[in-house]
PDB file of C-alpha atoms and ligand atoms in Angstrom:
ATOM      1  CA  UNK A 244      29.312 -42.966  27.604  1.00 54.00           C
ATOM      2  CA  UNK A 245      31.169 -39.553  27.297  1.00 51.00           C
ATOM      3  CA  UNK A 246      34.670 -40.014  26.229  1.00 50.00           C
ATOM      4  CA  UNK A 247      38.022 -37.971  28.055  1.00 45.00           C
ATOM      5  CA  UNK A 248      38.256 -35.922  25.065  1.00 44.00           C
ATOM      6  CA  UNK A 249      34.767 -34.764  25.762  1.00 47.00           C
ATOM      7  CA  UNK A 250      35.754 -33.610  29.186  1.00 46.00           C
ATOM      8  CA  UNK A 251      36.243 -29.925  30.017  1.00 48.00           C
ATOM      9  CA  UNK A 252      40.288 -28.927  31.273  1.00 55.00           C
ATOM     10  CA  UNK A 253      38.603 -25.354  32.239  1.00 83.00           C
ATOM     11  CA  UNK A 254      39.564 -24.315  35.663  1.00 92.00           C
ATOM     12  CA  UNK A 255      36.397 -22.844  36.255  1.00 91.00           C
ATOM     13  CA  UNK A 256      34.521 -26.703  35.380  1.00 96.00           C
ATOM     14  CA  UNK A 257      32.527 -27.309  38.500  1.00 97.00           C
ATOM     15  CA  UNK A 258      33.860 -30.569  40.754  1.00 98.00           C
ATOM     16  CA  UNK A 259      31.316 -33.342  40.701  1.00 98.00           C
ATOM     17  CA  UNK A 260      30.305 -35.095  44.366  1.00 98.00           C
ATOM     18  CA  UNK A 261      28.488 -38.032  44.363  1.00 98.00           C
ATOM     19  CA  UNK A 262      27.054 -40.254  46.777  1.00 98.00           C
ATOM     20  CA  UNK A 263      23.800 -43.411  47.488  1.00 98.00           C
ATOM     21  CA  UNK A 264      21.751 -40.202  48.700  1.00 98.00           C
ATOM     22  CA  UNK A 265      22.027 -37.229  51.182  1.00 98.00           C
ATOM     23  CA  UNK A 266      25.520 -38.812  52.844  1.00 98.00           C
ATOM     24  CA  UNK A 267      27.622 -36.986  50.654  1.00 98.00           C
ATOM     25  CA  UNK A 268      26.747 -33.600  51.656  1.00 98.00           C
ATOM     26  CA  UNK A 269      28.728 -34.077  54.948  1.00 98.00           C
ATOM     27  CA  UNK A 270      31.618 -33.754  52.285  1.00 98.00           C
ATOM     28  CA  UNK A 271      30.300 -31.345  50.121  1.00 98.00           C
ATOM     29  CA  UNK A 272      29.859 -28.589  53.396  1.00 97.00           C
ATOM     30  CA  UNK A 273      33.935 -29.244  53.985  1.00 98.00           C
ATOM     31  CA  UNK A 274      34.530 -28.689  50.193  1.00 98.00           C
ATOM     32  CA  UNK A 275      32.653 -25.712  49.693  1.00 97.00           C
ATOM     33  CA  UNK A 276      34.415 -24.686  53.437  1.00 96.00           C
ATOM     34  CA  UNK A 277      37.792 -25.010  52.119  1.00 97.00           C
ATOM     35  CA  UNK A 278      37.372 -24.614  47.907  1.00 97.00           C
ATOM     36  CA  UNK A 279      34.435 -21.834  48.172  1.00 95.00           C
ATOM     37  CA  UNK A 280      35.872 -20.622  44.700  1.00 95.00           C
ATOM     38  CA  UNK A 281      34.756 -24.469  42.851  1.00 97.00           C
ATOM     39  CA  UNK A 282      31.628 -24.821  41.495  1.00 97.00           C
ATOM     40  CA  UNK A 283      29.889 -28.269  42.299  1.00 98.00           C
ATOM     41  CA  UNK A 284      27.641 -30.315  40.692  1.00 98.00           C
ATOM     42  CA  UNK A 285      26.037 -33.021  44.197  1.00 98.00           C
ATOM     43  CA  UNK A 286      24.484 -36.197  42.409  1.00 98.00           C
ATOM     44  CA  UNK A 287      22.725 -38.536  44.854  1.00 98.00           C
ATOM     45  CA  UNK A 288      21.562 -42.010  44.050  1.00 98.00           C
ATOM     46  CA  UNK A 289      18.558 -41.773  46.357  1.00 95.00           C
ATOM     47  CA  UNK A 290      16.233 -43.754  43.877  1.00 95.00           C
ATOM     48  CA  UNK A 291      18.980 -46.363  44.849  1.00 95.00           C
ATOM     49  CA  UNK A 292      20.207 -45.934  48.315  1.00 94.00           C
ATOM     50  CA  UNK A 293      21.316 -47.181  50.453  1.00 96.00           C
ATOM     51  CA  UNK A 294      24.210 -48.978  48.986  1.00 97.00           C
ATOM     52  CA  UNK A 295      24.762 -50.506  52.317  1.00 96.00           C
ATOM     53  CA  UNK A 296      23.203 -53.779  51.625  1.00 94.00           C
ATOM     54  CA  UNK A 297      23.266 -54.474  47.758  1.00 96.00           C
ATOM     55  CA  UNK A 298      25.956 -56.830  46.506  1.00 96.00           C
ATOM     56  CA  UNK A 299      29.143 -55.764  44.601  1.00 95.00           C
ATOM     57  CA  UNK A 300      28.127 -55.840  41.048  1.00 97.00           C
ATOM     58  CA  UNK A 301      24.967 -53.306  42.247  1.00 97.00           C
ATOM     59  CA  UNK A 302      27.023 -50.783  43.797  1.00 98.00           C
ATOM     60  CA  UNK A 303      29.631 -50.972  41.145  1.00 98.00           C
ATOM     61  CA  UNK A 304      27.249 -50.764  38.350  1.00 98.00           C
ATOM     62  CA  UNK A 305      25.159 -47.553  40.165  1.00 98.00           C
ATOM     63  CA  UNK A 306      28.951 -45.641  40.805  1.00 98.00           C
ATOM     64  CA  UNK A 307      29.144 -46.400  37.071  1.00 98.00           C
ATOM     65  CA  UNK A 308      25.854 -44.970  36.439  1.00 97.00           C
ATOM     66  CA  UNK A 309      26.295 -41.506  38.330  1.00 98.00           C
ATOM     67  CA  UNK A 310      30.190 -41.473  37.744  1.00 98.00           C
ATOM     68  CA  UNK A 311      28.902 -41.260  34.135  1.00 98.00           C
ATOM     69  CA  UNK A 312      25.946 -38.785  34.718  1.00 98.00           C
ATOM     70  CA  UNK A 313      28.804 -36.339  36.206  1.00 98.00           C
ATOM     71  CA  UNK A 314      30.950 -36.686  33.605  1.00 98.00           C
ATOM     72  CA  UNK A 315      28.400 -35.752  30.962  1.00 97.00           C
ATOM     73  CA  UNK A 316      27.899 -33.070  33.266  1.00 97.00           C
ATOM     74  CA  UNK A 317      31.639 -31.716  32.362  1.00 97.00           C
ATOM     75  CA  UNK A 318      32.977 -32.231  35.661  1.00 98.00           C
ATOM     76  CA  UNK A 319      36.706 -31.466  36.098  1.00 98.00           C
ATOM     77  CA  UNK A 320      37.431 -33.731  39.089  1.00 98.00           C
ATOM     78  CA  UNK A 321      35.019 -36.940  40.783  1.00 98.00           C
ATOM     79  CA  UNK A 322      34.450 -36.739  44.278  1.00 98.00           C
ATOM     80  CA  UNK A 323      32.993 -40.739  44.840  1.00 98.00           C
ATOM     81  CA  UNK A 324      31.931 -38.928  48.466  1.00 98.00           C
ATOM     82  CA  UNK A 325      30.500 -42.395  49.545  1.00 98.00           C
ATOM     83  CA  UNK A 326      32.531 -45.066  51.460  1.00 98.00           C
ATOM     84  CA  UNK A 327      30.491 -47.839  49.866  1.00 98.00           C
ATOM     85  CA  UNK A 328      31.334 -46.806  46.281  1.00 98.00           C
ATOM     86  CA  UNK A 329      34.863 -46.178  46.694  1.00 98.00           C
ATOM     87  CA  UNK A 330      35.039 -49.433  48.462  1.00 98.00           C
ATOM     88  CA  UNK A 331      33.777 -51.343  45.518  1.00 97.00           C
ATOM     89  CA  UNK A 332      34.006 -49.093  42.323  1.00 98.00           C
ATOM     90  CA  UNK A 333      36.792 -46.318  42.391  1.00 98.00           C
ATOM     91  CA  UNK A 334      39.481 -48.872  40.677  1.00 98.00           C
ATOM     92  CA  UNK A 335      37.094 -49.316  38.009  1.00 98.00           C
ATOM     93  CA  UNK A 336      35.931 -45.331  37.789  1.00 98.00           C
ATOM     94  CA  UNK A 337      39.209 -44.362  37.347  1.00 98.00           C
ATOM     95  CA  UNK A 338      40.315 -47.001  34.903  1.00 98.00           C
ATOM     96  CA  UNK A 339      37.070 -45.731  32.680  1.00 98.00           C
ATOM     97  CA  UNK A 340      38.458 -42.167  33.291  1.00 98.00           C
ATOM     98  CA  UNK A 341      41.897 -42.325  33.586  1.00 97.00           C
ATOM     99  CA  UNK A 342      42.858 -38.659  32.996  1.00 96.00           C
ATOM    100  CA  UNK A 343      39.930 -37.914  35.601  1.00 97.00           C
ATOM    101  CA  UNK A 344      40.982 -36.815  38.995  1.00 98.00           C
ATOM    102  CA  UNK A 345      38.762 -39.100  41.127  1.00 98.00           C
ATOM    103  CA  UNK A 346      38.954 -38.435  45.015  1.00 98.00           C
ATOM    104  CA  UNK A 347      37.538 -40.962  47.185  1.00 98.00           C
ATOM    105  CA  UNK A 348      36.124 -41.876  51.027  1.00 98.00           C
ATOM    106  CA  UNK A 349      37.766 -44.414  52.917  1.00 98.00           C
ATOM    107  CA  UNK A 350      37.033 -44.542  56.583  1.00 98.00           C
ATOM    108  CA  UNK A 351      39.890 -43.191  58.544  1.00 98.00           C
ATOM    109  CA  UNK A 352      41.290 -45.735  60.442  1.00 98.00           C
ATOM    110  CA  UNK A 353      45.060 -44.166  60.608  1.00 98.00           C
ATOM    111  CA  UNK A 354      43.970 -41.251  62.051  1.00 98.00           C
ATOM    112  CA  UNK A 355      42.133 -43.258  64.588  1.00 98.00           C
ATOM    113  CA  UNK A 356      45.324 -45.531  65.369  1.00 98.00           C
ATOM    114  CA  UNK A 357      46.865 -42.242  66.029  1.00 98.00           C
ATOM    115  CA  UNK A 358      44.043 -40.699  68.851  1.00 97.00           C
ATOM    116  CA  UNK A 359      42.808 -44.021  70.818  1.00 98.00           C
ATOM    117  CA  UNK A 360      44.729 -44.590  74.257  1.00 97.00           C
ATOM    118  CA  UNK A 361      42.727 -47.915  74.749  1.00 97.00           C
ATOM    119  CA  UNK A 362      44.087 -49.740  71.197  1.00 98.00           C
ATOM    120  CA  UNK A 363      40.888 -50.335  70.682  1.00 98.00           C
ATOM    121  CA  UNK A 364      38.657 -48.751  67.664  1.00 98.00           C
ATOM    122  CA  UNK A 365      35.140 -48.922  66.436  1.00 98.00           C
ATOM    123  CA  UNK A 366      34.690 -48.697  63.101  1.00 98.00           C
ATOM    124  CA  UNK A 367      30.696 -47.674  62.004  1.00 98.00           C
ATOM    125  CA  UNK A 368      30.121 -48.421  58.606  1.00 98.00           C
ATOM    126  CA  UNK A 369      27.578 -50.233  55.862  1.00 98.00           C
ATOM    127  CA  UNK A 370      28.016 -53.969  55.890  1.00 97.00           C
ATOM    128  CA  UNK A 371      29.653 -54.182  52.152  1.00 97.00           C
ATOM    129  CA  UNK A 372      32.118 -51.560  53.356  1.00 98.00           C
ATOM    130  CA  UNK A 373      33.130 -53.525  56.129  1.00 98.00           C
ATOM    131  CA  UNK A 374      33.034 -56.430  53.896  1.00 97.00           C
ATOM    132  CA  UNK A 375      34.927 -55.038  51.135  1.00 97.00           C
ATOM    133  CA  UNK A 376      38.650 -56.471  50.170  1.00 97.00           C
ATOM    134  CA  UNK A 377      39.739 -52.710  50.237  1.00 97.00           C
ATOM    135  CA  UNK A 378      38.863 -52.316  53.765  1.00 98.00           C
ATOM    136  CA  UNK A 379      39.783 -55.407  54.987  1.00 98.00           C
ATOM    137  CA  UNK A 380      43.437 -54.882  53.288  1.00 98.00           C
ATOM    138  CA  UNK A 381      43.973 -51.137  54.554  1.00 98.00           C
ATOM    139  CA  UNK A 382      42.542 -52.477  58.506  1.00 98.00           C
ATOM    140  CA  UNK A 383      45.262 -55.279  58.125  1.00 98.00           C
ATOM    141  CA  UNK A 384      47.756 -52.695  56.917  1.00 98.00           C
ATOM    142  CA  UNK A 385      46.907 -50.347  59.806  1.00 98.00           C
ATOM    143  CA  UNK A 386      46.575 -52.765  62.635  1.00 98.00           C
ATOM    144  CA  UNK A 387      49.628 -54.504  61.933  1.00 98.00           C
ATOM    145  CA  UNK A 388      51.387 -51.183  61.842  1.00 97.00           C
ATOM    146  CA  UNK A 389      50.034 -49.580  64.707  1.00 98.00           C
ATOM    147  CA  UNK A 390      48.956 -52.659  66.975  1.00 98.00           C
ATOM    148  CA  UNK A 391      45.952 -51.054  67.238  1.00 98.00           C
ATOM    149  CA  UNK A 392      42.078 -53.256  67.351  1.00 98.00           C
ATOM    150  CA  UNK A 393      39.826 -51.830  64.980  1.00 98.00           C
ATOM    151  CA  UNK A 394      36.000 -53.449  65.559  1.00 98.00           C
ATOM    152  CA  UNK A 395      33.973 -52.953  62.869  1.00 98.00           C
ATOM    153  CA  UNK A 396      29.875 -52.240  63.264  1.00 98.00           C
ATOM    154  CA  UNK A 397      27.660 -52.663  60.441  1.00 98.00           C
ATOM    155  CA  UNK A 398      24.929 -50.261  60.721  1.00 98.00           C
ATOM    156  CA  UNK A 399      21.865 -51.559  58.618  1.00 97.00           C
ATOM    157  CA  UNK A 400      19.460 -49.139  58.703  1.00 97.00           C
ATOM    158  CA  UNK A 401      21.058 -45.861  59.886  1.00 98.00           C
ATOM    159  CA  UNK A 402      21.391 -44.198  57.053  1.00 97.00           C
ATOM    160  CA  UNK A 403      18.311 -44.720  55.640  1.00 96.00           C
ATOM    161  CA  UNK A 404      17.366 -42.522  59.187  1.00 97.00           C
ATOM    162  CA  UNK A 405      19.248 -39.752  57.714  1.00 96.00           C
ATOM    163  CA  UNK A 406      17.789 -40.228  53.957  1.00 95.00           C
ATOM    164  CA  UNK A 407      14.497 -40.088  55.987  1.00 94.00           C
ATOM    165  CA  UNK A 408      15.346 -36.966  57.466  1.00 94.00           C
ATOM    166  CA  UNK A 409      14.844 -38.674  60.902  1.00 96.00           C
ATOM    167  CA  UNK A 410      18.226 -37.241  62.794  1.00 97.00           C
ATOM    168  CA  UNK A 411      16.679 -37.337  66.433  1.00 95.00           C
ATOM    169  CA  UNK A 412      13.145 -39.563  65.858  1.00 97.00           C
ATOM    170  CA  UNK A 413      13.538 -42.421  68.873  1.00 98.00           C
ATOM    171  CA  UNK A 414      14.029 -44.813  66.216  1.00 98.00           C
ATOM    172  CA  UNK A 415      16.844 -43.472  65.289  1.00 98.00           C
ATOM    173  CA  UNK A 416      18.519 -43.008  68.433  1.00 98.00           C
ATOM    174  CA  UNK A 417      17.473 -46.781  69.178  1.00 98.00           C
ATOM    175  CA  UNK A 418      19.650 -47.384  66.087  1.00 98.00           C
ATOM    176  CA  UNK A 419      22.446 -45.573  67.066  1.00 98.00           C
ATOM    177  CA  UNK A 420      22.555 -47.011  70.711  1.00 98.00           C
ATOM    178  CA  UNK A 421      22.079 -50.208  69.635  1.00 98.00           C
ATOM    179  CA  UNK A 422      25.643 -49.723  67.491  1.00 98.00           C
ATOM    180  CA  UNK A 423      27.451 -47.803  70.255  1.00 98.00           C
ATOM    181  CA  UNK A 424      26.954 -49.362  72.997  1.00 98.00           C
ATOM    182  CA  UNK A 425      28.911 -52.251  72.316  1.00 98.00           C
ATOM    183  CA  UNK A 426      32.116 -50.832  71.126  1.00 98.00           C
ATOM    184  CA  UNK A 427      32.221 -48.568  74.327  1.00 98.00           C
ATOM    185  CA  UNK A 428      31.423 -51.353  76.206  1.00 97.00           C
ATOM    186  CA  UNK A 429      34.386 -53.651  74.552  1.00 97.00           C
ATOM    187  CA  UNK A 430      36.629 -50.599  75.683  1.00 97.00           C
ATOM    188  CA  UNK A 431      36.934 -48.472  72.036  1.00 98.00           C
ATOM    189  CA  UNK A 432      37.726 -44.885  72.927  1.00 98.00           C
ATOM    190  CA  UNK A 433      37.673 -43.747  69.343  1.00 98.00           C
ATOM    191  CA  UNK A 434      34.920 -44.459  66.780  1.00 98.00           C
ATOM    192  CA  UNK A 435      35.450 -44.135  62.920  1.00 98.00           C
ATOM    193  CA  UNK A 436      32.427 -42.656  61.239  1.00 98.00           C
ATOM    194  CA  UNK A 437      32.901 -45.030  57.883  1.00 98.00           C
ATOM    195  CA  UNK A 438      29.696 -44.026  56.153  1.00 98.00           C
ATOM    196  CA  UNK A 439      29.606 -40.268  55.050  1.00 98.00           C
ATOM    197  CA  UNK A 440      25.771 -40.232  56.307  1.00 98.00           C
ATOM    198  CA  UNK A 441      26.898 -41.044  59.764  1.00 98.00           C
ATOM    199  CA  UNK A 442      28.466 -37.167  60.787  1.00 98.00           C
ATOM    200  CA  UNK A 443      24.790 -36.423  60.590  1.00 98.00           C
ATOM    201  CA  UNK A 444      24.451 -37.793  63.581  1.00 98.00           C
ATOM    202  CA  UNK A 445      27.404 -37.064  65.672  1.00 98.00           C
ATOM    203  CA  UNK A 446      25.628 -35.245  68.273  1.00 97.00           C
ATOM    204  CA  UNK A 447      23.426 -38.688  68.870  1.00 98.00           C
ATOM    205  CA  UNK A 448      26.355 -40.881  68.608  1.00 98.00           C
ATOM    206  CA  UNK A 449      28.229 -38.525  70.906  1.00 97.00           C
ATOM    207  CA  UNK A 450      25.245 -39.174  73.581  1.00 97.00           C
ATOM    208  CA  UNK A 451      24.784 -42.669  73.168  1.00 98.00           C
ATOM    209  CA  UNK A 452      28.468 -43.142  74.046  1.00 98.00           C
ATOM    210  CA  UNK A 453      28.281 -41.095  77.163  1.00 97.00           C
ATOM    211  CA  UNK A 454      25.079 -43.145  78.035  1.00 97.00           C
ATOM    212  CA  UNK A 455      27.082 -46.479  77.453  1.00 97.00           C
ATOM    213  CA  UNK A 456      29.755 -44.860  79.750  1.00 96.00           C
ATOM    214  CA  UNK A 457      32.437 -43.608  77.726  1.00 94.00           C
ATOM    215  CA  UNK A 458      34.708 -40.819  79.540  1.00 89.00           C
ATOM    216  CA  UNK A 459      36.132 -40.171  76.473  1.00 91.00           C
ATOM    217  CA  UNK A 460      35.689 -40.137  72.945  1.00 97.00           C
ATOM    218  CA  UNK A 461      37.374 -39.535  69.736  1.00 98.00           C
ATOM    219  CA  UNK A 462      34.894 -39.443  66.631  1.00 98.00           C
ATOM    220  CA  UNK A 463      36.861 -39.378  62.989  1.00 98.00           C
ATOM    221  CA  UNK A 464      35.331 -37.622  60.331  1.00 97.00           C
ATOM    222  CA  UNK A 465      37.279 -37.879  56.691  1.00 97.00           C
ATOM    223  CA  UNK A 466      35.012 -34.948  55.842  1.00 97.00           C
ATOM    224  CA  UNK A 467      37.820 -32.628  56.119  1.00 97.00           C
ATOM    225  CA  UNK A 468      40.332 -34.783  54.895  1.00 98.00           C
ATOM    226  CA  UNK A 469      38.930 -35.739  51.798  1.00 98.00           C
ATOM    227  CA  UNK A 470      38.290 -31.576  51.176  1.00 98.00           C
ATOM    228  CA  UNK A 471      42.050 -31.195  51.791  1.00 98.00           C
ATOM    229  CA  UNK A 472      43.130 -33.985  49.087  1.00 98.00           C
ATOM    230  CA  UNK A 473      40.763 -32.639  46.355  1.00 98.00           C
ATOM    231  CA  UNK A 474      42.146 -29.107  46.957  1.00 98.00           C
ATOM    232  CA  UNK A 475      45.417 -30.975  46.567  1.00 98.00           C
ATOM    233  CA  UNK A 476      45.106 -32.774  43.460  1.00 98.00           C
ATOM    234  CA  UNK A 477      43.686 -30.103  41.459  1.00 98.00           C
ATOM    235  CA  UNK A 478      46.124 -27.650  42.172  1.00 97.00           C
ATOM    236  CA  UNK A 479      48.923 -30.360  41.432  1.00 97.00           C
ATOM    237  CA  UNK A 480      46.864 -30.310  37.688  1.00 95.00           C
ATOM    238  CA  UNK A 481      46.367 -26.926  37.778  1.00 96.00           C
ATOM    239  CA  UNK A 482      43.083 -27.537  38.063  1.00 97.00           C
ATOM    240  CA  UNK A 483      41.864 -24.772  40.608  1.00 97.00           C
ATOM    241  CA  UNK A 484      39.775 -22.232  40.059  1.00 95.00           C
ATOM    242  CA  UNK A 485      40.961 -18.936  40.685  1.00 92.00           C
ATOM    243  CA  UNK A 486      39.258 -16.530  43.175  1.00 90.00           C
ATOM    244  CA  UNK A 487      35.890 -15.288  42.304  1.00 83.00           C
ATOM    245  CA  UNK A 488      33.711 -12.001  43.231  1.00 86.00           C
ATOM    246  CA  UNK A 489      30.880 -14.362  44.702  1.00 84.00           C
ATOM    247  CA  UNK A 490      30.629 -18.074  46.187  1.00 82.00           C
ATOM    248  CA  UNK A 491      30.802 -20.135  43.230  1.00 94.00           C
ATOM    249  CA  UNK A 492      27.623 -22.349  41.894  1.00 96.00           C
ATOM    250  CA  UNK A 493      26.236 -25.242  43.226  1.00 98.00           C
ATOM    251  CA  UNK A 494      23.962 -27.554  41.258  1.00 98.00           C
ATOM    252  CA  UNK A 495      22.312 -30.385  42.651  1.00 98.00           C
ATOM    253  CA  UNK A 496      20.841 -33.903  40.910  1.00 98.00           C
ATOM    254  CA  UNK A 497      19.163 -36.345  42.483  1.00 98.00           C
ATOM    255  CA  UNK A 498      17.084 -40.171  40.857  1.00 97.00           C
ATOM    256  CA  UNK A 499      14.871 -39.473  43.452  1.00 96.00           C
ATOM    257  CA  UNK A 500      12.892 -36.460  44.572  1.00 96.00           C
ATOM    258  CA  UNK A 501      14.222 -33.587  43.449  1.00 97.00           C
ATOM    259  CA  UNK A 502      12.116 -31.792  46.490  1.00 97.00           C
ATOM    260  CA  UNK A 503      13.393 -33.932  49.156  1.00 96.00           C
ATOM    261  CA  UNK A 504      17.315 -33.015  47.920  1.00 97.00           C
ATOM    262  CA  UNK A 505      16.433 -29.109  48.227  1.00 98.00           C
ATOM    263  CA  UNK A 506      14.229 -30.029  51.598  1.00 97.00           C
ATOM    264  CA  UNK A 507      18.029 -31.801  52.755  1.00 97.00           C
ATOM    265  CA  UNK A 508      20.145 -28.944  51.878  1.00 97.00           C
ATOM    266  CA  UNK A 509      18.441 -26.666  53.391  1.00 97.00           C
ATOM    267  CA  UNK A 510      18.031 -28.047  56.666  1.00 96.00           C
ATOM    268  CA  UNK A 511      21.656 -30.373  56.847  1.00 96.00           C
ATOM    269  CA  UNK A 512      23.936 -27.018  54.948  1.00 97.00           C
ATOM    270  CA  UNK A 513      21.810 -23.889  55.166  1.00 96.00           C
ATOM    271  CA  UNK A 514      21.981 -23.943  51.176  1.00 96.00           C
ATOM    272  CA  UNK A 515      19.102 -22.622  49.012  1.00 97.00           C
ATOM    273  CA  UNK A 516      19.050 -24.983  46.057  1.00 97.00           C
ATOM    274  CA  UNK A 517      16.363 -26.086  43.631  1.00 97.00           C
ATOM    275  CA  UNK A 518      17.605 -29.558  43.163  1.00 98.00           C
ATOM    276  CA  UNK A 519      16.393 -31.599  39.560  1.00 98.00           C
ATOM    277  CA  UNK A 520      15.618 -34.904  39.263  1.00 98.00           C
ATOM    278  CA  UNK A 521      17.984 -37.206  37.059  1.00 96.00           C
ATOM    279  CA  UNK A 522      15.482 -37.696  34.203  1.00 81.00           C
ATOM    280  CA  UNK A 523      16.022 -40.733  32.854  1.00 59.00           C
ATOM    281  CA  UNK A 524      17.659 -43.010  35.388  1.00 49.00           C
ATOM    282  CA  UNK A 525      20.960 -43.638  34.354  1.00 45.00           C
ATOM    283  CA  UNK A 526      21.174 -47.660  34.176  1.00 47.00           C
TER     284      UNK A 526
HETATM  285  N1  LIG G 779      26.999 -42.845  52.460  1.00 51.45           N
HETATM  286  C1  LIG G 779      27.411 -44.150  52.084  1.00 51.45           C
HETATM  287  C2  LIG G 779      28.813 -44.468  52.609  1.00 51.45           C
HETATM  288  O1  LIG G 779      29.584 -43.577  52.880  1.00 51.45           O
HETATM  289  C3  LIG G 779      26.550 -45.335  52.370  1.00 51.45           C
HETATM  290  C4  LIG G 779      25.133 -45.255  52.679  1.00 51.45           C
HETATM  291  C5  LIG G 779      24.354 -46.341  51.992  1.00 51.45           C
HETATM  292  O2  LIG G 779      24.235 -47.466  52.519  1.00 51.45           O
HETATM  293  O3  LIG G 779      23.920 -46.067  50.881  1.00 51.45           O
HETATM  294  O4  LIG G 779      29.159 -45.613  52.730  1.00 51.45           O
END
């Protein structure tokens, strides 16, 4: 394992992202959108993924696995861009890195509180999210704060639709309907995207919603959010880099196919990048 003193201070270290598989790049498009100046290093665990359904000890010990890949890597900062993971391994990532800023993905269930009109709020996410102590804590936290429901709907099975590449195949939609429809129905007026492959998909979720008769709708998206606190916490460390001539680098590894990454960047972000596979997998 590489130690802290191994670690790079250099503001112009690249930022390490990390996610089960493709997910993460719905936060990777808002950091490069907001920090074009960072370099970034995307890991995905697509060997692995999804997350969604493994126990504890397997996501933990994978988030260990790439957490450690990155590091090795020289990242300056750990972006766990993966609900699952920071569900069930970011206390543990950052007491194995402590001088490591570590950003994580928690679905955004304040911001919800704050937009529904119904008090009612689905909350889409992988079953050990929605099973995790940290969520359960933070939706007791919020509800008792803001009175607000929150509903939450495991999605087995969706994003494996986006690791397939199948955004709009009939299965898909099937899917997504089939995990709507009964939070409109139940009166939610806002829906939490808790899995960072679901903004994929907002377009379908969007039009399942309107099929299930919602007038209207209020999707959340930590995306942004997430971009915002990682700009945030390296500039509180002085960890920014400083303007550059041209976009900075982006580097992508995958433990699964290295073609299918570059394939998924190029049609999710518009990026031209000649992913490499993780050699040896890391556990
Ligand atoms: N993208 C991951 C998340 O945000 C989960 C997908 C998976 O099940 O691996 O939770």
């Amino acid at each position: 394992m590489p130690t802290v003193s191994d670690m790079p201070t250099a503001v112009h270290a690249p930022v390490g992202i990390f996610d089960s598989g493709l997910g993460g790049l719905s936060v990777l498009r808002h950091v490069r959108r907001l920090l074009p100046h960072e370099a970034l290093i995307y890991a995905a665990d697509s060997a692995f993924a999804p997350y969604g359904g493994k126990d504890e000890a397997a996501v933990l010990a994978r988030t260990v696995a790439m957490a450690d890949f990155l590091v090795a890597q020289g990242v300056k900062a750990l972006v766990i861009a993966c609900n699952t993971a920071t569900a069930g391994a970011i206390v543990e990532i950052r007491r194995r890195y402590p001088t490591l800023p570590v950003v994580g993905v928690e679905p955004g269930l304040k911001p919800a509180a704050l937009q529904t009109r119904t008090g009612m709020v689905g909350v889409l996410a992988t079953e050990r999210t929605l099973a995790s102590r940290r969520f359960l804590a933070l939706e007791a936290q919020i509800a008792e704060s803001s009175g607000v429901r929150f509903i939450g709907q495991p999605c087995p099975g969706l994003a494996d639709q986006v690791e397939k590449g199948e955004l709009r195949s009939p299965a898909t939609m099937e899917l997504v309907r089939r995990f709507v429809g009964p939070l409109i129905a139940a009166g939610a007026d806002a829906l939490v995207l808790g899995c960072t492959h679901y903004p994929f998909l907002v377009a379908q979720i969007e039009s399942a919603a309107r099929e299930a008769g919602a007038a209207s709708l209020a999707i959340i998206d930590t995306g942004d959010a997430v971009a915002r606190q990682l700009g945030k916490v390296l500039a509180e460390q002085g960890l920014l880099s400083p303007p550059l001539p041209t976009p900075a680098s982006i580097a992508a590894w995958t433990t699964g196919s290295a073609s299918s990454l570059s394939t998924a960047m190029r049609k999710l972000l518009h990026l031209t990048i000649a992913a490499k596979r993780i050699a040896e997998r890391p556990d």
